[in-house]
mmCIF file of C-alpha atoms and ligand atoms in Angstrom:
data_model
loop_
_atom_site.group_PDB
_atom_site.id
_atom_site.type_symbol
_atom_site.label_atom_id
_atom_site.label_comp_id
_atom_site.label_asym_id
_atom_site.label_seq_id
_atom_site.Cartn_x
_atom_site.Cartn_y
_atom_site.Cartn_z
ATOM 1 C CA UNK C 1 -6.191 21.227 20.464
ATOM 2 C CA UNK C 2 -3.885 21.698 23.674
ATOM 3 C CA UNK C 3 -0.384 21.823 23.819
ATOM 4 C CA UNK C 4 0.026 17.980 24.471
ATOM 5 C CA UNK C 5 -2.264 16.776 21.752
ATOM 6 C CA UNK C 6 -0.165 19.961 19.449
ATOM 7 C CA UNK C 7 3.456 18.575 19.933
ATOM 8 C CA UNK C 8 2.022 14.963 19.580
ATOM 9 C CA UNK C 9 0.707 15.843 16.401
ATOM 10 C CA UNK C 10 3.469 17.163 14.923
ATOM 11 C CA UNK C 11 5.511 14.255 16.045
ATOM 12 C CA UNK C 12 2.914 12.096 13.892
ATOM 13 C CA UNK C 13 3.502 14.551 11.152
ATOM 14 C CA UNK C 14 7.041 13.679 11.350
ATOM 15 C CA UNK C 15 6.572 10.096 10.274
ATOM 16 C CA UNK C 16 7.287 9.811 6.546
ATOM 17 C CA UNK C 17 4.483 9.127 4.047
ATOM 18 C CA UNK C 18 3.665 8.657 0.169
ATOM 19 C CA UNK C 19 0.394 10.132 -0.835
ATOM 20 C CA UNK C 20 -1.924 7.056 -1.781
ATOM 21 C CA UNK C 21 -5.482 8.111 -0.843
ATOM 22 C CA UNK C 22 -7.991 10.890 -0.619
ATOM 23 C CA UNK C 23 -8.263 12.374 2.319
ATOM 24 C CA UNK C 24 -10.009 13.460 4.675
ATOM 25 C CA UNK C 25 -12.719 10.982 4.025
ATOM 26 C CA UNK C 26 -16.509 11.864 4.362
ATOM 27 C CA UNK C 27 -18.782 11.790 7.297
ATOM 28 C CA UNK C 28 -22.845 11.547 7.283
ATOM 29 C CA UNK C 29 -25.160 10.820 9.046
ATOM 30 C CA UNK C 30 -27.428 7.871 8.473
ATOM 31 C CA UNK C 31 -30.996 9.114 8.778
ATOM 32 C CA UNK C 32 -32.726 5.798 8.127
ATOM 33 C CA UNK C 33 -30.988 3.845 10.007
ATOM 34 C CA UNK C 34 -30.993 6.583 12.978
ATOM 35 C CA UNK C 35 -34.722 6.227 12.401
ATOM 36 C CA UNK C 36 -34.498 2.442 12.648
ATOM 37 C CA UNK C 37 -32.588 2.294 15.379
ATOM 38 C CA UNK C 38 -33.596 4.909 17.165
ATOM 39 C CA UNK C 39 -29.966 6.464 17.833
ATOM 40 C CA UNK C 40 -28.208 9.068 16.449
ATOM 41 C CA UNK C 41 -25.620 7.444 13.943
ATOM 42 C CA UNK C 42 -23.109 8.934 11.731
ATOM 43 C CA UNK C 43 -20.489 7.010 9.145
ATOM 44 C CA UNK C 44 -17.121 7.853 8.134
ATOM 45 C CA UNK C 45 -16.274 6.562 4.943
ATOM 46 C CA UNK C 46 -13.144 4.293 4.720
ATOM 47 C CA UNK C 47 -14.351 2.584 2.355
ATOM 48 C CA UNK C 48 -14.033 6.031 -0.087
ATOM 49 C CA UNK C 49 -10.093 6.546 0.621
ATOM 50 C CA UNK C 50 -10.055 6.488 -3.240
ATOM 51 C CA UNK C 51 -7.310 3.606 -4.048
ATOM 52 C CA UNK C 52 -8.297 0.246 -5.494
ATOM 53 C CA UNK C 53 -11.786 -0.125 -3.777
ATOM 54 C CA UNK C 54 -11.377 1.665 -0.867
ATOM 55 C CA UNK C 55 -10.862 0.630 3.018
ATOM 56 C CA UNK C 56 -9.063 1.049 6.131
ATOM 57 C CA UNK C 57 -5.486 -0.666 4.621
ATOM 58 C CA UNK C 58 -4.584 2.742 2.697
ATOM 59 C CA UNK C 59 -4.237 4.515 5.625
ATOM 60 C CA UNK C 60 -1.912 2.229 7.239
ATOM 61 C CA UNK C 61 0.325 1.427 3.744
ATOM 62 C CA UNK C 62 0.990 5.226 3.324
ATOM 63 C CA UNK C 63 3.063 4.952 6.211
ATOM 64 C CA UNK C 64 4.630 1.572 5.872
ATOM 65 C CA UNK C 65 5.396 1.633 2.345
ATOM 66 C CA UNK C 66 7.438 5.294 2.978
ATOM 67 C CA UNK C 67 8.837 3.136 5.616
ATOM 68 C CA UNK C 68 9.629 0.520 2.571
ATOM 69 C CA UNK C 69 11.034 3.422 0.309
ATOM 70 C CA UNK C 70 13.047 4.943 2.934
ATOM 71 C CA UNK C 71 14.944 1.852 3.160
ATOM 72 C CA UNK C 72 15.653 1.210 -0.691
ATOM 73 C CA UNK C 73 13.596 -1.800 -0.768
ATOM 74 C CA UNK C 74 12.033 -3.285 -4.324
ATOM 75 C CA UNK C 75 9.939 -5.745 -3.524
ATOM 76 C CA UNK C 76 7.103 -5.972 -0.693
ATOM 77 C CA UNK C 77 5.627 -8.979 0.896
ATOM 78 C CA UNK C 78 2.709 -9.349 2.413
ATOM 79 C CA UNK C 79 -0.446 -11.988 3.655
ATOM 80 C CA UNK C 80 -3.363 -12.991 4.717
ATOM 81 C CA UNK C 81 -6.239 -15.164 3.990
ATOM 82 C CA UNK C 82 -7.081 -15.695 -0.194
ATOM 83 C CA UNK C 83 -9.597 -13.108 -0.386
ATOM 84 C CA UNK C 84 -7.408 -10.743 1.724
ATOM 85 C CA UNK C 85 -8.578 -6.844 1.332
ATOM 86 C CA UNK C 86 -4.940 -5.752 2.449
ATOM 87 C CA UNK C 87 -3.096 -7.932 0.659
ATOM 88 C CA UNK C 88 -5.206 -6.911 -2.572
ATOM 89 C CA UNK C 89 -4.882 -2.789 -1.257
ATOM 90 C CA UNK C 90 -0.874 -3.567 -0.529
ATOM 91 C CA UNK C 91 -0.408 -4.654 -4.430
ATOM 92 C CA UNK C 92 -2.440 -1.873 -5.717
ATOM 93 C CA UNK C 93 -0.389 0.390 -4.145
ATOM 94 C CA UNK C 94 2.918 -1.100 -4.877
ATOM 95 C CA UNK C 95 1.980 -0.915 -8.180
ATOM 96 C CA UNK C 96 1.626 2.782 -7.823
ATOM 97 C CA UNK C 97 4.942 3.155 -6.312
ATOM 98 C CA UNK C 98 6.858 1.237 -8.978
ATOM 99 C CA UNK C 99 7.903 -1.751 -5.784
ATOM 100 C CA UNK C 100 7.339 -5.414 -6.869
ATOM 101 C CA UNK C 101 4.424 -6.491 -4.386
ATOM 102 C CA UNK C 102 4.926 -10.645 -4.295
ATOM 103 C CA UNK C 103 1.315 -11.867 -1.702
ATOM 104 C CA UNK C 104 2.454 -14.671 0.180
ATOM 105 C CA UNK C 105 -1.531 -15.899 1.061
ATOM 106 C CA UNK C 106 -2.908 -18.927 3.380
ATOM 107 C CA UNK C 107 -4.424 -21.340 1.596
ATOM 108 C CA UNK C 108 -7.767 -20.326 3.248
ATOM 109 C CA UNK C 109 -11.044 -18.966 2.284
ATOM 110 C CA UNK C 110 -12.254 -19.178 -1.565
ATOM 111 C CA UNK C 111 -9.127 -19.371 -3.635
ATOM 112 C CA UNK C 112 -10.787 -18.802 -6.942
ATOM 113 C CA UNK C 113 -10.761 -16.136 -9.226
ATOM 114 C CA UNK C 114 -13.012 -14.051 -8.103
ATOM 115 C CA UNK C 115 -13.162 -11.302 -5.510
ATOM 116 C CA UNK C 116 -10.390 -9.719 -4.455
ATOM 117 C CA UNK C 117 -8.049 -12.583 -6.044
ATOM 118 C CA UNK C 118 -9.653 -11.425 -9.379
ATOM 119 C CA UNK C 119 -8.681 -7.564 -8.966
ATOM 120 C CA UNK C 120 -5.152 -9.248 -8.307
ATOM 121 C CA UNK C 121 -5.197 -11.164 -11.921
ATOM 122 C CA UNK C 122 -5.985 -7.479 -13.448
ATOM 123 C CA UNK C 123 -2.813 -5.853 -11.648
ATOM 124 C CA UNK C 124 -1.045 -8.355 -12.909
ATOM 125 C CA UNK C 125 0.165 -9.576 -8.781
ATOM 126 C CA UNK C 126 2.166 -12.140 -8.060
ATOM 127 C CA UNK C 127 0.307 -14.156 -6.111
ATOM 128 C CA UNK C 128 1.651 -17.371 -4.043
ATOM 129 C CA UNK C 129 -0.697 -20.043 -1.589
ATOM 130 C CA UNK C 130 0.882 -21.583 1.312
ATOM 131 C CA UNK C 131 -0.864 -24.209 2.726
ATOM 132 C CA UNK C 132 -0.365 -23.664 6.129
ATOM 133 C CA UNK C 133 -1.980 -22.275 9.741
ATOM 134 C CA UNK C 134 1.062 -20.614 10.367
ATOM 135 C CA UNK C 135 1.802 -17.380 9.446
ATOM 136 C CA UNK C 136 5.525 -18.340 11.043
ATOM 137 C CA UNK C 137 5.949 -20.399 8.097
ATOM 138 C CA UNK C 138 4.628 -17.866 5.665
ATOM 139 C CA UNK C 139 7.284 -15.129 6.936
ATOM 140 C CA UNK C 140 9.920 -17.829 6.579
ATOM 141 C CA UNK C 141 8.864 -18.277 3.054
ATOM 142 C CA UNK C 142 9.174 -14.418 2.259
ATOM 143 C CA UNK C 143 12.842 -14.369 3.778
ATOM 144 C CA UNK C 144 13.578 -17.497 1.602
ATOM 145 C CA UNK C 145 12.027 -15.581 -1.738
ATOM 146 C CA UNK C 146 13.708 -11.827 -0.717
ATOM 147 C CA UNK C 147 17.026 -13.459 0.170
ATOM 148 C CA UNK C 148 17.168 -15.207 -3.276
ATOM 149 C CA UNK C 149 16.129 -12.203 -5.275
ATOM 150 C CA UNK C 150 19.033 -10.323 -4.331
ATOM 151 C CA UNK C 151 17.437 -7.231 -3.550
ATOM 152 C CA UNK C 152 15.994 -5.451 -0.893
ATOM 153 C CA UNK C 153 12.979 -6.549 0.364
ATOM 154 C CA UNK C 154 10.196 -5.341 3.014
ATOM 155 C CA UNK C 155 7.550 -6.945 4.752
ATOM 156 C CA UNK C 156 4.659 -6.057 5.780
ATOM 157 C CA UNK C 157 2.872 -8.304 8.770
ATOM 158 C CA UNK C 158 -0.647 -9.185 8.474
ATOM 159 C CA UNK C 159 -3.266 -6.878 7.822
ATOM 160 C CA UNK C 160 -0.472 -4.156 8.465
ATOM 161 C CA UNK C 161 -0.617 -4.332 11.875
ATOM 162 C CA UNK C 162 2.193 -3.248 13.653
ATOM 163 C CA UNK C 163 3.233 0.298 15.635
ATOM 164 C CA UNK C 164 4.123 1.913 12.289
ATOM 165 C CA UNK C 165 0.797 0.936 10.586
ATOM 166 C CA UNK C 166 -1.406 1.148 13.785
ATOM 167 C CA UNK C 167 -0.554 5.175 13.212
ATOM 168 C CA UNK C 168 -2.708 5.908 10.305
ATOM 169 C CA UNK C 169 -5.527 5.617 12.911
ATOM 170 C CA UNK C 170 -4.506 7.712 14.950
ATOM 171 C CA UNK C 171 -4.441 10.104 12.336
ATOM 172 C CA UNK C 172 -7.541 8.731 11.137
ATOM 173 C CA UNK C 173 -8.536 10.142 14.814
ATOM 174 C CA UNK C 174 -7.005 13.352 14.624
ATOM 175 C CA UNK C 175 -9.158 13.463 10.924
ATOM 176 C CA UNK C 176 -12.188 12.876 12.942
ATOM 177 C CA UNK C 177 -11.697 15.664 15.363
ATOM 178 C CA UNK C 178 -10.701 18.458 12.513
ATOM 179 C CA UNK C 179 -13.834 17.561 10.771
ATOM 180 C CA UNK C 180 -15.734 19.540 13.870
ATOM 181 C CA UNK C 181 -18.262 16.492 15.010
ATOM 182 C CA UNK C 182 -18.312 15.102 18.475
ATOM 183 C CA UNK C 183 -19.066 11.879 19.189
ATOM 184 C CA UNK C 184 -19.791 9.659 22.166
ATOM 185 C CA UNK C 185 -18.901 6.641 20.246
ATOM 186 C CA UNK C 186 -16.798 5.157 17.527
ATOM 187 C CA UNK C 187 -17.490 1.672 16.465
ATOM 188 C CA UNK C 188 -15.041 -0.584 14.151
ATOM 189 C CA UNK C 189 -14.224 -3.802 12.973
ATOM 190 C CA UNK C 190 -10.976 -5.683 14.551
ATOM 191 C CA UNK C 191 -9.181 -8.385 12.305
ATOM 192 C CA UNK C 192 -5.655 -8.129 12.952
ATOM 193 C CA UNK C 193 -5.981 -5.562 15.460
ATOM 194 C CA UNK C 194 -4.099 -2.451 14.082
ATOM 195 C CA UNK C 195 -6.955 -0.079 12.868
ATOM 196 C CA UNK C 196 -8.457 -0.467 16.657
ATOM 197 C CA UNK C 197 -5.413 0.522 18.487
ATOM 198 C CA UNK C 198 -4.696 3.513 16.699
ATOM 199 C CA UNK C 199 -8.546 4.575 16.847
ATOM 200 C CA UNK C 200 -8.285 3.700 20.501
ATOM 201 C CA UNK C 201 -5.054 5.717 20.974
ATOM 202 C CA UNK C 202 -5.868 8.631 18.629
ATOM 203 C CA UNK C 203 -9.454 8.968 20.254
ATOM 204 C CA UNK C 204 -6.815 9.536 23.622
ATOM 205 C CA UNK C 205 -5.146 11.867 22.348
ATOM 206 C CA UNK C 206 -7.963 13.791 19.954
ATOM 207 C CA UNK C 207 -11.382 13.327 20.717
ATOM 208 C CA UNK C 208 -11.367 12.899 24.746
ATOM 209 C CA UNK C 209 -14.336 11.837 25.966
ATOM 210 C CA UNK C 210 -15.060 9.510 23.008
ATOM 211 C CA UNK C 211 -15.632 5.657 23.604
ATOM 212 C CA UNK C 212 -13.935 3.619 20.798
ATOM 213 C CA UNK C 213 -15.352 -0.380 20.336
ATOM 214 C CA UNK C 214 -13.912 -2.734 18.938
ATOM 215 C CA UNK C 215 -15.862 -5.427 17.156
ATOM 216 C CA UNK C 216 -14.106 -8.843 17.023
ATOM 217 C CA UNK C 217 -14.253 -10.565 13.684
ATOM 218 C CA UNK C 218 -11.399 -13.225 14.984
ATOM 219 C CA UNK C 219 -10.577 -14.985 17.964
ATOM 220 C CA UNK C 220 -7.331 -14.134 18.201
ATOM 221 C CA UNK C 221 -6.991 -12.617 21.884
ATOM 222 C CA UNK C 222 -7.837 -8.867 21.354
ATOM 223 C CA UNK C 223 -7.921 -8.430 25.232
ATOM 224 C CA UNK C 224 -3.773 -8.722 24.847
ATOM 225 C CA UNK C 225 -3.466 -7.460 21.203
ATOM 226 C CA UNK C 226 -5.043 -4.195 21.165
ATOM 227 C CA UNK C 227 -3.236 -2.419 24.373
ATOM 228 C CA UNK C 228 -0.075 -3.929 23.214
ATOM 229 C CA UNK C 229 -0.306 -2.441 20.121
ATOM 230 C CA UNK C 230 -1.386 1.003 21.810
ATOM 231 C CA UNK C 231 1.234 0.896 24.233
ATOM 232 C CA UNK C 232 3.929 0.405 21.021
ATOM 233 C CA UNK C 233 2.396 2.663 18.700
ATOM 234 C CA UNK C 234 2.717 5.006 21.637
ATOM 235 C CA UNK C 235 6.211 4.750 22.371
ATOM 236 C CA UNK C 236 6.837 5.714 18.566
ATOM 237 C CA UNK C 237 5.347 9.011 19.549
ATOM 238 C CA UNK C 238 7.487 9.530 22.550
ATOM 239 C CA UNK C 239 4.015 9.183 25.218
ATOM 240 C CA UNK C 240 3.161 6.512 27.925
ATOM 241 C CA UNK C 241 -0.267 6.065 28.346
ATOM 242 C CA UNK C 242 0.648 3.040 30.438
ATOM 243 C CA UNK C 243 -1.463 4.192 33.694
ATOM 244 C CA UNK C 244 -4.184 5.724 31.528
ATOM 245 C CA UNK C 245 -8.009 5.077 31.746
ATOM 246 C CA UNK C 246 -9.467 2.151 29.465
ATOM 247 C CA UNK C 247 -10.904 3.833 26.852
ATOM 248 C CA UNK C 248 -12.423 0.979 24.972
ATOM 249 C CA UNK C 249 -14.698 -1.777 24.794
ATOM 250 C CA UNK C 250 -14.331 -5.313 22.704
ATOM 251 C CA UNK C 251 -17.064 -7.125 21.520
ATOM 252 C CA UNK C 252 -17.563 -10.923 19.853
ATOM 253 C CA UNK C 253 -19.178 -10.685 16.374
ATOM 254 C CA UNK C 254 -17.043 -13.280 14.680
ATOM 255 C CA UNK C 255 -20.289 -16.029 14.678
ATOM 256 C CA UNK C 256 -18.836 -19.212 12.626
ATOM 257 C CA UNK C 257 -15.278 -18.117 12.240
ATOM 258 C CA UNK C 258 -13.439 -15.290 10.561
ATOM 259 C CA UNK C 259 -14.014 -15.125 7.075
ATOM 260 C CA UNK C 260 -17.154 -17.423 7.437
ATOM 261 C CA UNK C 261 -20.900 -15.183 6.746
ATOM 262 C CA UNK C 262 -22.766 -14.835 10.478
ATOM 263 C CA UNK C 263 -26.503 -14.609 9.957
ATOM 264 C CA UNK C 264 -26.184 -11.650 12.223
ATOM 265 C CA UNK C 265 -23.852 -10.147 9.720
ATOM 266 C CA UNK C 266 -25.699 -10.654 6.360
ATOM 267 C CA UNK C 267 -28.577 -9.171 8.049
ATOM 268 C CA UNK C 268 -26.615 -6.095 8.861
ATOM 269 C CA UNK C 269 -25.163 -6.428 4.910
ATOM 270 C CA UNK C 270 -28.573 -6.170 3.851
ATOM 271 C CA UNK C 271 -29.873 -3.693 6.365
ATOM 272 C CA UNK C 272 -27.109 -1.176 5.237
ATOM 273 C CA UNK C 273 -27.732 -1.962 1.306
ATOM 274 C CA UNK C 274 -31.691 -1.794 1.714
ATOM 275 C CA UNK C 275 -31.851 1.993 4.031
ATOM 276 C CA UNK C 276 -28.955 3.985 2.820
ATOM 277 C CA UNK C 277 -27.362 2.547 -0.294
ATOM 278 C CA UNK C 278 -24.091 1.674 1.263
ATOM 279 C CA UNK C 279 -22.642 -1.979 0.724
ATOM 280 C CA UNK C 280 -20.457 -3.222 3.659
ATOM 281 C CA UNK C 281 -18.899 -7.072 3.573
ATOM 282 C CA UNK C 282 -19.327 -10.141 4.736
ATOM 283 C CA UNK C 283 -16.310 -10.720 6.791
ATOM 284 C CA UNK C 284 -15.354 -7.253 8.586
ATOM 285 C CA UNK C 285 -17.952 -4.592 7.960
ATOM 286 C CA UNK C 286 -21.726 -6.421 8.218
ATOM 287 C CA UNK C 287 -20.788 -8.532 11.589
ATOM 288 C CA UNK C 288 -19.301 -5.006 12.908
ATOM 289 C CA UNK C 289 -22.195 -2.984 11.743
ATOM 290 C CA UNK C 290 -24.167 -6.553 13.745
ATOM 291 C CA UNK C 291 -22.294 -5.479 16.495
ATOM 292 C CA UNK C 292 -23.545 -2.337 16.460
ATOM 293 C CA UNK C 293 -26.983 -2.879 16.083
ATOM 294 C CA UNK C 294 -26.540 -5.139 19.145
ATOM 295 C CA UNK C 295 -25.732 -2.641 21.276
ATOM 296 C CA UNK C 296 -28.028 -0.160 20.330
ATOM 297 C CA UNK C 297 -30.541 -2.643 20.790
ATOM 298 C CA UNK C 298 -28.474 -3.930 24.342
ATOM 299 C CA UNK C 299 -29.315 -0.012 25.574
ATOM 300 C CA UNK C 300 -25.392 0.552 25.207
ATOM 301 C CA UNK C 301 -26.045 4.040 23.590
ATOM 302 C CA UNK C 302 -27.713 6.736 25.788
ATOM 303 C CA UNK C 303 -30.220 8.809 24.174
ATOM 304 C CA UNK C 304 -28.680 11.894 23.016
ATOM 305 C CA UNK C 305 -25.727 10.531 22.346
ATOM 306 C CA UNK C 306 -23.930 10.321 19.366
ATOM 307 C CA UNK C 307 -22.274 7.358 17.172
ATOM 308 C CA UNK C 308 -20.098 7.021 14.621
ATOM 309 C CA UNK C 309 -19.394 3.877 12.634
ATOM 310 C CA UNK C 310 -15.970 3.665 10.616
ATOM 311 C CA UNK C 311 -16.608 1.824 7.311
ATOM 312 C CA UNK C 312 -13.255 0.289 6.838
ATOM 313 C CA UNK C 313 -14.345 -1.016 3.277
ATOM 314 C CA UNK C 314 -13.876 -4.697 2.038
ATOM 315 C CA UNK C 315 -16.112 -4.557 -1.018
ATOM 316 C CA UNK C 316 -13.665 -6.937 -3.376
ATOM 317 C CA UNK C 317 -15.186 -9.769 -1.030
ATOM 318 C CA UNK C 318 -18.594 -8.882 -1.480
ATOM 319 C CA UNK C 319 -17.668 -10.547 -4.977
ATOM 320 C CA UNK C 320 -15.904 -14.105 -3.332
ATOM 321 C CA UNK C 321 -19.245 -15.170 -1.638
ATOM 322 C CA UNK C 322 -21.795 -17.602 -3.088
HETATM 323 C C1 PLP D 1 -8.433 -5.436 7.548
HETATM 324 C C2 PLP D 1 -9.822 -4.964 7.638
HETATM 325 C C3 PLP D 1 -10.394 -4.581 8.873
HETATM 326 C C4 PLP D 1 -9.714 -4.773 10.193
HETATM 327 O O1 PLP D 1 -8.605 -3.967 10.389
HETATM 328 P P1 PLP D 1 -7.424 -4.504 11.305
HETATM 329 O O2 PLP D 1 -6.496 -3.381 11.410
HETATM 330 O O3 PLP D 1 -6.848 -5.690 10.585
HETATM 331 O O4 PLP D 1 -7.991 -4.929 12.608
HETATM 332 C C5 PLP D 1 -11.680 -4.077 8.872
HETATM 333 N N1 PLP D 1 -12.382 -3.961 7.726
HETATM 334 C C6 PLP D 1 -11.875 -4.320 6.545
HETATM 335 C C7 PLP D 1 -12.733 -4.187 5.347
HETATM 336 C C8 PLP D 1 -10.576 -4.833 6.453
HETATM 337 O O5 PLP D 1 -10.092 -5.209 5.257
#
């Protein structure tokens, strides 16, 4: 590591955390699908960071929950879609921590009890629909609930993606580095945008030379989201990177709609299950593993080089499809 990248690193250390997961996480490669594909693919397991069932959200809640805790708050909102992974993640590890979590969730997506919803009945979460678009409304709700309660209360935006939670990636990137592998390429799902930018800003300041991609499983406008998000999560580590190089790419895998199964996606679900015994999901995993596949099969990967897919997790929702 140089100097820069040194201090940097201990300014990330600085941020506060609670210990919620297992890291680092593992990385293998994937000899069948290397085979397959005819590229040289490695994947770092997300979906093993040991609480609930695994996945990207730990990462980013062992930073915003400290953030919670530092503040004296006792109850933590948070939302997303009915079958939401970081919701479901965000309660387990509440739960952990002795906070109250109260999930705030859009009426959307499959609202029975199954899936992640159904992990939520076992913890015992207190669970709330809206049935709305707007996630303005849904934040306007939480205010209403916290202010009544009479206690402090945090909240945590969608899918954890803000400044604060964009900087478990980077660490996630500085994890990377320390575990001695070099890669050309490091390919991801992007929901809410928070896991990219920190990859994308981490892989800056770690692992130079490496291409991060982000796979779009929304239409929200990632073009605008994910350097905004760099640029902030940035400034909380005292660095401009304002007149820096792109160091990304962003690609459409969303198919139907986020949260809705892409043929392209189940196919990649099935792939992954079938070669190497690994189950990714329906709405962020298989379309960004599609993605993948896409441009291995576009020629986007020279030969010789190496890849490395981040398995964010997502298995509760393997459970909410039909
Ligand atoms: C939330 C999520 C993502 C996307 O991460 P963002 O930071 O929201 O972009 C990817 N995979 C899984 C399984 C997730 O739950």
């Amino acid at each position: 590591m140089d100097a820069l990248a040194k201090s940097i690193s201990q300014r990330l250390d600085a941020f506060p955390r609670v210990s919620l997961g297992v890291f680092p996480t593992p990385v293998h490669r994937l000899e069948r699908i290397s085979k397959y594909l005819n590229i040289d693919i490695f994947i770092k397991r997300d979906d093993m960071t040991g609480l609930g069932l695994g996945g990207n959200k730990t990462r980013k809640l062992e930073l915003l929950l400290a953030d919670a805790l530092r503040q004296g708050c006792g109850i933590v909102f948070t939302t997303g879609g009915a079958q939401s992974n970081h919701a479901m993640l965000t309660a387990a590890a509440c739960n952990r921590l002795g906070l109250k979590p109260i999930l705030v969730l859009k009426k959307r997506g499959v609202t029975e009890n199954l899936g992640n919803r159904f992990l939520e009945t076992l913890m015992g979460t207190d669970v709330r629909y809206m049935d709305t678009d707007s996630y303005d409304d849904i934040y306007r709700e939480m205010d209403a609930i916290g202010a009544a309660s009479g206690i402090g209360y945090y909240i945590i935006p969608c899918g954890g993606s803000n400044a604060l939670g964009s900087l478990g990636y980077v660490d996630c990137a500085r994890e990377i580095a320390s575990q001695s592998l070099k890669f050309d390429h490091i390919v991801l799902a992007e929901g809410s945008g928070g896991t990219m930018a920190g990859m994308a800003l981490g892989a800056k300041l770690f692992l130079p030379g490496t291409q991060v991609h982000g796979m779009m499983v929304d239409t929200d406008p990632f073009d605008v989201i994910t350097p905004r998000l760099m640029k902030e999560a940035a400034e909380l580590l005292g660095i401009d990177i304002s007149s820096d190089e792109k160091n990304y790419t962003l690609l459409d895998v969303c198919g139907p709609g986020y949260a809705i199964p892409s043929d392209e996606g189940n196919a990649a679900v099935r792939l992954m299950a079938e070669q190497e015994g690994i189950f990714l999901d329906p709405v962020y995993t298989g379309k960004a593993f599609a993605g993948l596949i896409r441009m291995a099969q576009e020629g986007m990967f020279k030969p010789g080089e190496r890849v490395l897919f981040i398995h964010t997790g997502g298995a509760g929702g393997l459970f909410a499809v039909r």
